[in-house]
Structures are given as structure tokens and as C-alpha cells.
């Protein structure tokens, strides 16, 4: 008999969050599996922070249900022991020093690795005796990274963890994350705008646009699901055919069209000689999936159905 698949670490169904007349989340369904690095992507105001707050048990959705390890995470002490949320606006009492954060984490976080935490503190050159409120923006972010990585929590959520970090420090974070993940697999959610920088880290992406989940696929499927055709307008139109167009621009005598090609790709046997077809970067795909609010439509790609949903 085939093995029964393991239940997801997180399961959300029909999540909706309303703030007065504003809909922050609109009927969002998703699952997070064990031992996977997820990218939670989208523009400011897309609903990412709201989703992370619900996921980490800080707030209740207006409707719908979410379960972490089979339990509603809202104010659940048991579930809080299984996760670490590093917010971009993390706050500490005025008198707290870096070393106090580390010593408190050692007492409160079940899987805390003190040796690894101190390794990270040295690597990011954090002054242990300095008050957190006196740290620069980049050092405060680095402290959050230390807490998130050294927690070794089964579910670790980073909200814009790189704010204020220079390119060298961000690269250190990415290298440490992937190396420690290889040694200690867990589920990691990265909310970020620097998609090109983290694209090779991500195994699965969730993209929100105006509160709706418009992309929920593994990264390989995401990259294979769209293409760019460039050439004379008539020839490009022939290649694109009835596929959903995400973006179109004119470049002198040629046009450049980004379109959903389907996970099986494009049959190039009938491609006009003057048309070039190439892959879309993950960042460009995410950018083009965002819609004009006036259009009121979305192109959606979901792993579960393995089908594309064209705009309404």
C-alpha cells in the first residue's frame, strides 16, 4: 500500500480579514509543508503582514480557519513553543541589551542553540552589551536574524529581515540560513521584496495581490509557468495565441509580451524565425502578476489544481 502523506504543518481555508470597509485578506486557502522554505511575496498592502499575524496566532481572522500542527494558533501557548516570528518592527524594553535578548531566548525557546547564536552574534559583529534601542536599523535586523535562526523553531517566519542590512550582511544571512536549514530542516517563511536575491533559496512561493492569493506553487513550476516572447507584433501574437498575457510592451519595431505559458511550456516547433522565447525571472513574474485595481481581475496559478485561471 502507498504511504499515507504526512499532514501539512499549516492548513488555512477561506481566510478573510476585514478592517471596516477594507478587505485585507479575501478567501485565502493554502498549506505549508514540513521542511520547506517558502517565499511570501507581494506589494506593500497586499496582505502579507495580516497573513503572518494570523499564522503566528497574534490575531483572529474575520472568517475562515487556520491550523498549525492541527491546532488553532490564536493565543495558544503550546503552538507558540513551536514557532518563531521575527517581525520587521520588533520592539524590546528600553533597558534590554543584546545579551539580555540571548539569555531570555535560552530560557524561553525550547530548541534554542546558544552556541550557534553566539556564532551569529560574532559574525554580524553585534555588541552584546549595547542596548537594543541604541542599535542601528541594520544591527536590529541582524539581532532578529540571530533569534530566528538560533531558535530552530519548526515554523520560523521572517518579515523583511534584511531592513538596514548592506549587501554583504544580507549575503551572510542567506548563506547562514541555507547552511543551517540543511543541517536542521524546518519550515521557514520569508516575506521579502528582494525577490531576485532570495529566488534560489525559495522552494515554494505564495504571492498575495490585494488580499487574494494569486500564486501558490513550487519555484520550478513558477518559473516554467510563464515566458517572454519578443519579435514582430504579428509573429509574437501568433506564438502567444490564447495564453493569458501578463505584460505587453513595444520596443521600436518589436514587441515584448510576458504570458502564462502553462507548466508544460511552449511548443517551439512552429515558432516564427523572428521570435525569441525565454524564461521569466521569479521577480518579473511576481511583478506582472499584480493587477491594476481598476481591472478587477487576477491571473492565478495554483499547484493544487495544476491549471491556470485566466482573468475574469
PDB file of C-alpha atoms in Angstrom:
ATOM      1  CA  UNK A   1       0.000   0.000   0.000  1.00  0.00           C
ATOM      2  CA  UNK A   2       1.250   3.522  -0.747  1.00  0.00           C
ATOM      3  CA  UNK A   3       2.399   5.518   2.255  1.00  0.00           C
ATOM      4  CA  UNK A   4      -0.104   7.965   3.682  1.00  0.00           C
ATOM      5  CA  UNK A   5       1.138  11.511   3.035  1.00  0.00           C
ATOM      6  CA  UNK A   6       2.052  13.476   6.134  1.00  0.00           C
ATOM      7  CA  UNK A   7      -0.452  16.163   7.123  1.00  0.00           C
ATOM      8  CA  UNK A   8       0.646  19.730   6.385  1.00  0.00           C
ATOM      9  CA  UNK A   9       2.290  21.763   9.121  1.00  0.00           C
ATOM     10  CA  UNK A  10      -0.162  24.591   8.384  1.00  0.00           C
ATOM     11  CA  UNK A  11      -3.578  24.442   6.743  1.00  0.00           C
ATOM     12  CA  UNK A  12      -5.666  27.549   6.006  1.00  0.00           C
ATOM     13  CA  UNK A  13      -9.112  27.598   4.449  1.00  0.00           C
ATOM     14  CA  UNK A  14     -11.228  30.588   3.480  1.00  0.00           C
ATOM     15  CA  UNK A  15      -9.219  33.157   5.437  1.00  0.00           C
ATOM     16  CA  UNK A  16     -10.783  36.583   5.305  1.00  0.00           C
ATOM     17  CA  UNK A  17      -9.745  39.649   7.266  1.00  0.00           C
ATOM     18  CA  UNK A  18     -11.861  42.761   7.209  1.00  0.00           C
ATOM     19  CA  UNK A  19     -10.922  46.137   8.686  1.00  0.00           C
ATOM     20  CA  UNK A  20     -14.064  48.195   8.308  1.00  0.00           C
ATOM     21  CA  UNK A  21     -14.677  48.517   4.581  1.00  0.00           C
ATOM     22  CA  UNK A  22     -11.138  47.365   3.738  1.00  0.00           C
ATOM     23  CA  UNK A  23     -10.563  43.703   2.891  1.00  0.00           C
ATOM     24  CA  UNK A  24      -7.010  42.741   3.856  1.00  0.00           C
ATOM     25  CA  UNK A  25      -7.429  39.034   3.035  1.00  0.00           C
ATOM     26  CA  UNK A  26     -10.040  37.637   0.685  1.00  0.00           C
ATOM     27  CA  UNK A  27     -10.847  33.895   0.810  1.00  0.00           C
ATOM     28  CA  UNK A  28      -7.245  32.689   1.124  1.00  0.00           C
ATOM     29  CA  UNK A  29      -6.506  28.942   1.088  1.00  0.00           C
ATOM     30  CA  UNK A  30      -3.008  27.491   1.449  1.00  0.00           C
ATOM     31  CA  UNK A  31      -0.932  24.786   3.094  1.00  0.00           C
ATOM     32  CA  UNK A  32       2.631  24.807   4.405  1.00  0.00           C
ATOM     33  CA  UNK A  33       4.521  21.528   4.452  1.00  0.00           C
ATOM     34  CA  UNK A  34       7.294  20.409   6.797  1.00  0.00           C
ATOM     35  CA  UNK A  35      10.897  21.175   5.906  1.00  0.00           C
ATOM     36  CA  UNK A  36      10.288  23.728   3.159  1.00  0.00           C
ATOM     37  CA  UNK A  37      11.455  27.304   2.579  1.00  0.00           C
ATOM     38  CA  UNK A  38       8.564  29.497   1.447  1.00  0.00           C
ATOM     39  CA  UNK A  39       8.572  32.971  -0.012  1.00  0.00           C
ATOM     40  CA  UNK A  40       5.611  35.151   0.957  1.00  0.00           C
ATOM     41  CA  UNK A  41       5.634  37.835  -1.699  1.00  0.00           C
ATOM     42  CA  UNK A  42       3.576  40.820  -2.753  1.00  0.00           C
ATOM     43  CA  UNK A  43       3.455  44.589  -2.767  1.00  0.00           C
ATOM     44  CA  UNK A  44       3.047  46.702   0.348  1.00  0.00           C
ATOM     45  CA  UNK A  45      -0.581  46.454   1.417  1.00  0.00           C
ATOM     46  CA  UNK A  46      -1.111  43.114  -0.334  1.00  0.00           C
ATOM     47  CA  UNK A  47      -1.992  41.373   2.946  1.00  0.00           C
ATOM     48  CA  UNK A  48       1.312  39.738   3.870  1.00  0.00           C
ATOM     49  CA  UNK A  49       1.608  41.191   7.376  1.00  0.00           C
ATOM     50  CA  UNK A  50      -2.021  40.381   8.141  1.00  0.00           C
ATOM     51  CA  UNK A  51      -1.482  36.800   6.997  1.00  0.00           C
ATOM     52  CA  UNK A  52       1.652  36.457   9.132  1.00  0.00           C
ATOM     53  CA  UNK A  53      -0.182  37.809  12.168  1.00  0.00           C
ATOM     54  CA  UNK A  54      -2.920  35.210  11.721  1.00  0.00           C
ATOM     55  CA  UNK A  55      -0.394  32.452  11.010  1.00  0.00           C
ATOM     56  CA  UNK A  56       1.549  33.222  14.190  1.00  0.00           C
ATOM     57  CA  UNK A  57      -1.533  33.429  16.401  1.00  0.00           C
ATOM     58  CA  UNK A  58      -1.454  37.166  17.046  1.00  0.00           C
ATOM     59  CA  UNK A  59      -4.883  37.880  15.633  1.00  0.00           C
ATOM     60  CA  UNK A  60      -8.053  36.063  14.612  1.00  0.00           C
ATOM     61  CA  UNK A  61      -9.338  36.146  11.038  1.00  0.00           C
ATOM     62  CA  UNK A  62     -12.750  37.694  10.427  1.00  0.00           C
ATOM     63  CA  UNK A  63     -13.767  34.341   8.950  1.00  0.00           C
ATOM     64  CA  UNK A  64     -12.172  31.123   7.808  1.00  0.00           C
ATOM     65  CA  UNK A  65      -9.896  28.786   9.700  1.00  0.00           C
ATOM     66  CA  UNK A  66      -6.184  28.198  10.139  1.00  0.00           C
ATOM     67  CA  UNK A  67      -4.467  25.297  11.891  1.00  0.00           C
ATOM     68  CA  UNK A  68      -0.821  24.901  12.872  1.00  0.00           C
ATOM     69  CA  UNK A  69       0.015  21.303  13.764  1.00  0.00           C
ATOM     70  CA  UNK A  70      -3.725  20.647  13.751  1.00  0.00           C
ATOM     71  CA  UNK A  71      -4.497  23.390  16.281  1.00  0.00           C
ATOM     72  CA  UNK A  72      -5.825  26.941  16.069  1.00  0.00           C
ATOM     73  CA  UNK A  73      -2.700  29.016  16.821  1.00  0.00           C
ATOM     74  CA  UNK A  74      -4.527  32.014  18.295  1.00  0.00           C
ATOM     75  CA  UNK A  75      -3.054  32.685  21.746  1.00  0.00           C
ATOM     76  CA  UNK A  76      -2.054  29.015  22.028  1.00  0.00           C
ATOM     77  CA  UNK A  77       0.942  28.666  24.339  1.00  0.00           C
ATOM     78  CA  UNK A  78       1.662  25.164  23.039  1.00  0.00           C
ATOM     79  CA  UNK A  79       1.764  26.312  19.419  1.00  0.00           C
ATOM     80  CA  UNK A  80       3.819  29.389  20.302  1.00  0.00           C
ATOM     81  CA  UNK A  81       6.513  26.994  21.531  1.00  0.00           C
ATOM     82  CA  UNK A  82       6.699  25.584  18.001  1.00  0.00           C
ATOM     83  CA  UNK A  83       7.219  28.844  16.122  1.00  0.00           C
ATOM     84  CA  UNK A  84       9.345  31.958  15.965  1.00  0.00           C
ATOM     85  CA  UNK A  85       8.131  35.178  14.351  1.00  0.00           C
ATOM     86  CA  UNK A  86      10.742  37.826  13.577  1.00  0.00           C
ATOM     87  CA  UNK A  87       8.794  40.994  12.788  1.00  0.00           C
ATOM     88  CA  UNK A  88      10.229  43.931  10.882  1.00  0.00           C
ATOM     89  CA  UNK A  89       9.064  46.178  13.735  1.00  0.00           C
ATOM     90  CA  UNK A  90      10.379  44.035  16.600  1.00  0.00           C
ATOM     91  CA  UNK A  91      10.362  46.042  19.857  1.00  0.00           C
ATOM     92  CA  UNK A  92      12.247  45.489  23.128  1.00  0.00           C
ATOM     93  CA  UNK A  93      12.134  47.287  26.504  1.00  0.00           C
ATOM     94  CA  UNK A  94      14.442  50.317  26.650  1.00  0.00           C
ATOM     95  CA  UNK A  95      16.790  48.759  29.207  1.00  0.00           C
ATOM     96  CA  UNK A  96      17.355  45.489  27.306  1.00  0.00           C
ATOM     97  CA  UNK A  97      20.813  44.749  25.905  1.00  0.00           C
ATOM     98  CA  UNK A  98      21.687  42.291  23.160  1.00  0.00           C
ATOM     99  CA  UNK A  99      22.955  39.791  25.737  1.00  0.00           C
ATOM    100  CA  UNK A 100      19.625  40.010  27.593  1.00  0.00           C
ATOM    101  CA  UNK A 101      17.780  39.020  24.415  1.00  0.00           C
ATOM    102  CA  UNK A 102      20.044  35.993  24.018  1.00  0.00           C
ATOM    103  CA  UNK A 103      19.783  34.892  27.656  1.00  0.00           C
ATOM    104  CA  UNK A 104      15.998  35.279  27.621  1.00  0.00           C
ATOM    105  CA  UNK A 105      15.735  33.238  24.436  1.00  0.00           C
ATOM    106  CA  UNK A 106      17.827  30.497  26.017  1.00  0.00           C
ATOM    107  CA  UNK A 107      15.254  30.232  28.825  1.00  0.00           C
ATOM    108  CA  UNK A 108      12.110  30.583  26.721  1.00  0.00           C
ATOM    109  CA  UNK A 109      12.819  28.919  23.370  1.00  0.00           C
ATOM    110  CA  UNK A 110      12.750  25.097  23.564  1.00  0.00           C
ATOM    111  CA  UNK A 111      15.202  24.415  20.706  1.00  0.00           C
ATOM    112  CA  UNK A 112      17.461  27.424  21.271  1.00  0.00           C
ATOM    113  CA  UNK A 113      21.075  26.801  20.242  1.00  0.00           C
ATOM    114  CA  UNK A 114      23.212  29.123  22.362  1.00  0.00           C
ATOM    115  CA  UNK A 115      26.484  28.236  20.644  1.00  0.00           C
ATOM    116  CA  UNK A 116      25.020  28.956  17.233  1.00  0.00           C
ATOM    117  CA  UNK A 117      23.507  32.213  18.490  1.00  0.00           C
ATOM    118  CA  UNK A 118      26.901  33.429  19.707  1.00  0.00           C
ATOM    119  CA  UNK A 119      28.481  32.366  16.422  1.00  0.00           C
ATOM    120  CA  UNK A 120      25.953  34.563  14.603  1.00  0.00           C
ATOM    121  CA  UNK A 121      26.484  37.461  17.014  1.00  0.00           C
ATOM    122  CA  UNK A 122      30.197  37.387  16.215  1.00  0.00           C
ATOM    123  CA  UNK A 123      29.596  37.028  12.501  1.00  0.00           C
ATOM    124  CA  UNK A 124      27.274  40.049  12.398  1.00  0.00           C
ATOM    125  CA  UNK A 125      29.553  41.965  14.822  1.00  0.00           C
ATOM    126  CA  UNK A 126      26.743  42.677  17.291  1.00  0.00           C
ATOM    127  CA  UNK A 127      27.850  44.413  20.521  1.00  0.00           C
ATOM    128  CA  UNK A 128      26.381  42.203  23.264  1.00  0.00           C
ATOM    129  CA  UNK A 129      26.429  44.892  25.956  1.00  0.00           C
ATOM    130  CA  UNK A 130      24.761  47.591  23.886  1.00  0.00           C
ATOM    131  CA  UNK A 131      21.116  48.405  24.495  1.00  0.00           C
ATOM    132  CA  UNK A 132      18.910  47.282  21.650  1.00  0.00           C
ATOM    133  CA  UNK A 133      17.358  50.746  21.364  1.00  0.00           C
ATOM    134  CA  UNK A 134      20.855  52.109  20.614  1.00  0.00           C
ATOM    135  CA  UNK A 135      21.454  49.687  17.743  1.00  0.00           C
ATOM    136  CA  UNK A 136      21.340  50.853  14.148  1.00  0.00           C
ATOM    137  CA  UNK A 137      18.493  49.653  11.941  1.00  0.00           C
ATOM    138  CA  UNK A 138      20.800  47.092  10.363  1.00  0.00           C
ATOM    139  CA  UNK A 139      22.041  45.777  13.720  1.00  0.00           C
ATOM    140  CA  UNK A 140      18.461  45.467  14.968  1.00  0.00           C
ATOM    141  CA  UNK A 141      17.648  43.395  11.885  1.00  0.00           C
ATOM    142  CA  UNK A 142      20.748  41.275  12.473  1.00  0.00           C
ATOM    143  CA  UNK A 143      19.609  40.608  16.051  1.00  0.00           C
ATOM    144  CA  UNK A 144      16.260  39.415  14.693  1.00  0.00           C
ATOM    145  CA  UNK A 145      18.088  37.122  12.297  1.00  0.00           C
ATOM    146  CA  UNK A 146      20.099  35.671  15.192  1.00  0.00           C
ATOM    147  CA  UNK A 147      16.912  34.975  17.159  1.00  0.00           C
ATOM    148  CA  UNK A 148      15.122  33.492  14.150  1.00  0.00           C
ATOM    149  CA  UNK A 149      17.913  31.168  13.072  1.00  0.00           C
ATOM    150  CA  UNK A 150      19.099  30.090  16.535  1.00  0.00           C
ATOM    151  CA  UNK A 151      15.533  29.347  17.653  1.00  0.00           C
ATOM    152  CA  UNK A 152      15.480  26.297  15.356  1.00  0.00           C
ATOM    153  CA  UNK A 153      11.668  26.512  15.617  1.00  0.00           C
ATOM    154  CA  UNK A 154       9.683  24.061  13.445  1.00  0.00           C
ATOM    155  CA  UNK A 155       7.940  27.111  11.946  1.00  0.00           C
ATOM    156  CA  UNK A 156      10.093  30.227  11.594  1.00  0.00           C
ATOM    157  CA  UNK A 157       8.671  33.369   9.989  1.00  0.00           C
ATOM    158  CA  UNK A 158      10.847  36.304   8.899  1.00  0.00           C
ATOM    159  CA  UNK A 159       9.106  39.568   7.968  1.00  0.00           C
ATOM    160  CA  UNK A 160      11.508  41.712   5.903  1.00  0.00           C
ATOM    161  CA  UNK A 161      14.524  40.502   7.940  1.00  0.00           C
ATOM    162  CA  UNK A 162      17.086  42.450   5.922  1.00  0.00           C
ATOM    163  CA  UNK A 163      15.992  46.069   6.587  1.00  0.00           C
ATOM    164  CA  UNK A 164      19.069  48.238   7.051  1.00  0.00           C
ATOM    165  CA  UNK A 165      21.499  45.454   6.182  1.00  0.00           C
ATOM    166  CA  UNK A 166      24.072  46.077   3.480  1.00  0.00           C
ATOM    167  CA  UNK A 167      24.608  43.620   0.627  1.00  0.00           C
ATOM    168  CA  UNK A 168      27.427  41.803   2.453  1.00  0.00           C
ATOM    169  CA  UNK A 169      25.331  41.269   5.599  1.00  0.00           C
ATOM    170  CA  UNK A 170      22.339  40.113   3.554  1.00  0.00           C
ATOM    171  CA  UNK A 171      24.535  37.575   1.779  1.00  0.00           C
ATOM    172  CA  UNK A 172      25.754  36.334   5.181  1.00  0.00           C
ATOM    173  CA  UNK A 173      22.139  35.882   6.272  1.00  0.00           C
ATOM    174  CA  UNK A 174      21.223  33.912   3.160  1.00  0.00           C
ATOM    175  CA  UNK A 175      24.318  31.713   3.468  1.00  0.00           C
ATOM    176  CA  UNK A 176      23.673  31.018   7.154  1.00  0.00           C
ATOM    177  CA  UNK A 177      20.001  30.298   6.541  1.00  0.00           C
ATOM    178  CA  UNK A 178      20.586  27.726   3.818  1.00  0.00           C
ATOM    179  CA  UNK A 179      23.509  26.082   5.648  1.00  0.00           C
ATOM    180  CA  UNK A 180      21.617  25.763   8.930  1.00  0.00           C
ATOM    181  CA  UNK A 181      18.459  24.646   7.140  1.00  0.00           C
ATOM    182  CA  UNK A 182      20.440  21.822   5.539  1.00  0.00           C
ATOM    183  CA  UNK A 183      21.622  20.690   8.984  1.00  0.00           C
ATOM    184  CA  UNK A 184      18.362  21.364  10.829  1.00  0.00           C
ATOM    185  CA  UNK A 185      15.417  21.235   8.398  1.00  0.00           C
ATOM    186  CA  UNK A 186      12.282  23.117   9.382  1.00  0.00           C
ATOM    187  CA  UNK A 187       9.624  25.244   7.719  1.00  0.00           C
ATOM    188  CA  UNK A 188      10.780  28.797   7.027  1.00  0.00           C
ATOM    189  CA  UNK A 189       8.637  31.615   5.662  1.00  0.00           C
ATOM    190  CA  UNK A 190      10.441  34.642   4.214  1.00  0.00           C
ATOM    191  CA  UNK A 191       8.443  37.768   3.481  1.00  0.00           C
ATOM    192  CA  UNK A 192      10.596  39.930   1.249  1.00  0.00           C
ATOM    193  CA  UNK A 193      10.668  42.433  -1.596  1.00  0.00           C
ATOM    194  CA  UNK A 194      14.207  41.441  -2.642  1.00  0.00           C
ATOM    195  CA  UNK A 195      12.960  38.560  -4.749  1.00  0.00           C
ATOM    196  CA  UNK A 196      15.974  38.264  -7.044  1.00  0.00           C
ATOM    197  CA  UNK A 197      18.279  37.927  -4.017  1.00  0.00           C
ATOM    198  CA  UNK A 198      16.334  35.074  -2.409  1.00  0.00           C
ATOM    199  CA  UNK A 199      14.952  33.326  -5.502  1.00  0.00           C
ATOM    200  CA  UNK A 200      17.493  30.499  -5.303  1.00  0.00           C
ATOM    201  CA  UNK A 201      16.671  29.898  -1.621  1.00  0.00           C
ATOM    202  CA  UNK A 202      12.931  29.521  -2.078  1.00  0.00           C
ATOM    203  CA  UNK A 203      11.346  26.136  -2.686  1.00  0.00           C
ATOM    204  CA  UNK A 204       7.761  27.389  -2.871  1.00  0.00           C
ATOM    205  CA  UNK A 205       6.182  30.797  -3.352  1.00  0.00           C
ATOM    206  CA  UNK A 206       2.937  32.361  -2.166  1.00  0.00           C
ATOM    207  CA  UNK A 207       2.040  35.669  -3.795  1.00  0.00           C
ATOM    208  CA  UNK A 208      -0.673  37.966  -2.475  1.00  0.00           C
ATOM    209  CA  UNK A 209      -2.246  40.741  -4.514  1.00  0.00           C
ATOM    210  CA  UNK A 210      -4.841  42.980  -2.854  1.00  0.00           C
ATOM    211  CA  UNK A 211      -5.685  40.295  -0.327  1.00  0.00           C
ATOM    212  CA  UNK A 212      -6.038  37.422  -2.782  1.00  0.00           C
ATOM    213  CA  UNK A 213      -3.619  34.539  -3.233  1.00  0.00           C
ATOM    214  CA  UNK A 214      -2.634  34.663  -6.909  1.00  0.00           C
ATOM    215  CA  UNK A 215       0.349  32.308  -6.890  1.00  0.00           C
ATOM    216  CA  UNK A 216       0.823  29.145  -4.824  1.00  0.00           C
ATOM    217  CA  UNK A 217       3.403  26.892  -6.477  1.00  0.00           C
ATOM    218  CA  UNK A 218       6.871  25.458  -6.100  1.00  0.00           C
ATOM    219  CA  UNK A 219       9.511  27.721  -7.600  1.00  0.00           C
ATOM    220  CA  UNK A 220      10.326  25.407 -10.502  1.00  0.00           C
ATOM    221  CA  UNK A 221       6.673  25.399 -11.542  1.00  0.00           C
ATOM    222  CA  UNK A 222       6.533  29.171 -11.161  1.00  0.00           C
ATOM    223  CA  UNK A 223       9.499  29.644 -13.463  1.00  0.00           C
ATOM    224  CA  UNK A 224       8.069  27.196 -16.013  1.00  0.00           C
ATOM    225  CA  UNK A 225       4.594  28.708 -15.962  1.00  0.00           C
ATOM    226  CA  UNK A 226       5.418  31.899 -17.851  1.00  0.00           C
ATOM    227  CA  UNK A 227       7.560  33.018 -20.753  1.00  0.00           C
ATOM    228  CA  UNK A 228       8.554  36.117 -22.688  1.00  0.00           C
ATOM    229  CA  UNK A 229       8.142  36.297 -26.459  1.00  0.00           C
ATOM    230  CA  UNK A 230       9.943  39.052 -28.341  1.00  0.00           C
ATOM    231  CA  UNK A 231       9.776  39.884 -32.038  1.00  0.00           C
ATOM    232  CA  UNK A 232       7.477  41.373 -34.693  1.00  0.00           C
ATOM    233  CA  UNK A 233       3.991  42.039 -33.335  1.00  0.00           C
ATOM    234  CA  UNK A 234       2.128  39.652 -35.641  1.00  0.00           C
ATOM    235  CA  UNK A 235       4.560  36.798 -35.015  1.00  0.00           C
ATOM    236  CA  UNK A 236       4.516  37.295 -31.245  1.00  0.00           C
ATOM    237  CA  UNK A 237       0.714  37.332 -31.277  1.00  0.00           C
ATOM    238  CA  UNK A 238       0.787  34.010 -33.130  1.00  0.00           C
ATOM    239  CA  UNK A 239       3.085  32.491 -30.502  1.00  0.00           C
ATOM    240  CA  UNK A 240       1.077  33.823 -27.564  1.00  0.00           C
ATOM    241  CA  UNK A 241      -2.238  32.752 -29.068  1.00  0.00           C
ATOM    242  CA  UNK A 242      -4.906  32.368 -26.411  1.00  0.00           C
ATOM    243  CA  UNK A 243      -2.485  32.286 -23.480  1.00  0.00           C
ATOM    244  CA  UNK A 244      -3.087  34.792 -20.686  1.00  0.00           C
ATOM    245  CA  UNK A 245      -1.000  37.937 -21.239  1.00  0.00           C
ATOM    246  CA  UNK A 246       0.610  39.345 -18.098  1.00  0.00           C
ATOM    247  CA  UNK A 247       2.541  42.230 -19.629  1.00  0.00           C
ATOM    248  CA  UNK A 248       2.989  43.759 -23.071  1.00  0.00           C
ATOM    249  CA  UNK A 249       5.320  46.483 -24.288  1.00  0.00           C
ATOM    250  CA  UNK A 250       6.515  47.876 -27.602  1.00  0.00           C
ATOM    251  CA  UNK A 251      10.230  48.277 -28.315  1.00  0.00           C
ATOM    252  CA  UNK A 252      10.543  50.131 -31.601  1.00  0.00           C
ATOM    253  CA  UNK A 253       9.623  47.684 -34.355  1.00  0.00           C
ATOM    254  CA  UNK A 254       9.294  44.764 -31.973  1.00  0.00           C
ATOM    255  CA  UNK A 255       7.011  43.841 -29.100  1.00  0.00           C
ATOM    256  CA  UNK A 256       7.771  42.023 -25.882  1.00  0.00           C
ATOM    257  CA  UNK A 257       4.965  40.000 -24.296  1.00  0.00           C
ATOM    258  CA  UNK A 258       5.062  38.155 -20.976  1.00  0.00           C
ATOM    259  CA  UNK A 259       2.413  35.458 -20.822  1.00  0.00           C
ATOM    260  CA  UNK A 260       1.344  32.362 -18.909  1.00  0.00           C
ATOM    261  CA  UNK A 261       2.742  29.530 -20.995  1.00  0.00           C
ATOM    262  CA  UNK A 262       1.439  26.662 -18.876  1.00  0.00           C
ATOM    263  CA  UNK A 263       3.616  24.301 -16.866  1.00  0.00           C
ATOM    264  CA  UNK A 264       4.332  22.209 -19.993  1.00  0.00           C
ATOM    265  CA  UNK A 265       5.948  25.203 -21.666  1.00  0.00           C
ATOM    266  CA  UNK A 266       5.650  26.319 -25.286  1.00  0.00           C
ATOM    267  CA  UNK A 267       5.840  24.089 -28.355  1.00  0.00           C
ATOM    268  CA  UNK A 268       8.611  25.802 -30.309  1.00  0.00           C
ATOM    269  CA  UNK A 269       8.379  23.605 -33.395  1.00  0.00           C
ATOM    270  CA  UNK A 270       6.099  26.168 -35.031  1.00  0.00           C
ATOM    271  CA  UNK A 271       7.856  29.269 -33.677  1.00  0.00           C
ATOM    272  CA  UNK A 272       8.396  32.016 -36.271  1.00  0.00           C
ATOM    273  CA  UNK A 273      12.076  32.576 -37.022  1.00  0.00           C
ATOM    274  CA  UNK A 274      11.951  36.200 -35.899  1.00  0.00           C
ATOM    275  CA  UNK A 275      10.591  35.462 -32.418  1.00  0.00           C
ATOM    276  CA  UNK A 276      12.757  34.701 -29.389  1.00  0.00           C
ATOM    277  CA  UNK A 277      11.262  32.992 -26.342  1.00  0.00           C
ATOM    278  CA  UNK A 278      12.914  32.931 -22.949  1.00  0.00           C
ATOM    279  CA  UNK A 279      12.122  32.313 -19.315  1.00  0.00           C
ATOM    280  CA  UNK A 280      10.794  34.893 -16.880  1.00  0.00           C
ATOM    281  CA  UNK A 281      12.628  35.615 -13.648  1.00  0.00           C
ATOM    282  CA  UNK A 282      10.695  34.954 -10.468  1.00  0.00           C
ATOM    283  CA  UNK A 283      10.761  38.666  -9.663  1.00  0.00           C
ATOM    284  CA  UNK A 284       9.353  39.656 -13.063  1.00  0.00           C
ATOM    285  CA  UNK A 285       6.644  37.014 -12.776  1.00  0.00           C
ATOM    286  CA  UNK A 286       5.584  38.335  -9.377  1.00  0.00           C
ATOM    287  CA  UNK A 287       5.603  41.932 -10.622  1.00  0.00           C
ATOM    288  CA  UNK A 288       3.499  41.084 -13.669  1.00  0.00           C
ATOM    289  CA  UNK A 289       1.005  39.048 -11.637  1.00  0.00           C
ATOM    290  CA  UNK A 290      -0.002  42.189  -9.772  1.00  0.00           C
ATOM    291  CA  UNK A 291      -3.036  43.726 -11.390  1.00  0.00           C
ATOM    292  CA  UNK A 292      -4.337  47.217 -11.908  1.00  0.00           C
ATOM    293  CA  UNK A 293      -7.001  47.754  -9.204  1.00  0.00           C
ATOM    294  CA  UNK A 294      -9.298  49.170 -11.883  1.00  0.00           C
ATOM    295  CA  UNK A 295      -9.108  45.929 -13.842  1.00  0.00           C
ATOM    296  CA  UNK A 296     -10.569  43.877 -11.021  1.00  0.00           C
ATOM    297  CA  UNK A 297      -9.091  40.607 -12.234  1.00  0.00           C
ATOM    298  CA  UNK A 298      -6.275  38.221 -11.442  1.00  0.00           C
ATOM    299  CA  UNK A 299      -4.249  35.594 -13.245  1.00  0.00           C
ATOM    300  CA  UNK A 300      -3.916  32.725 -10.794  1.00  0.00           C
ATOM    301  CA  UNK A 301      -1.569  29.760 -10.716  1.00  0.00           C
ATOM    302  CA  UNK A 302      -2.125  27.058  -8.129  1.00  0.00           C
ATOM    303  CA  UNK A 303      -0.297  23.807  -7.510  1.00  0.00           C
ATOM    304  CA  UNK A 304      -3.366  22.007  -6.229  1.00  0.00           C
ATOM    305  CA  UNK A 305      -5.334  22.224  -9.460  1.00  0.00           C
ATOM    306  CA  UNK A 306      -2.326  22.282 -11.833  1.00  0.00           C
ATOM    307  CA  UNK A 307      -4.391  24.565 -14.020  1.00  0.00           C
ATOM    308  CA  UNK A 308      -4.314  28.244 -14.816  1.00  0.00           C
ATOM    309  CA  UNK A 309      -7.200  30.572 -14.156  1.00  0.00           C
ATOM    310  CA  UNK A 310      -7.444  33.337 -16.717  1.00  0.00           C
ATOM    311  CA  UNK A 311      -8.646  36.790 -15.667  1.00  0.00           C
ATOM    312  CA  UNK A 312     -12.373  37.134 -15.218  1.00  0.00           C
TER     313      UNK A 312
END
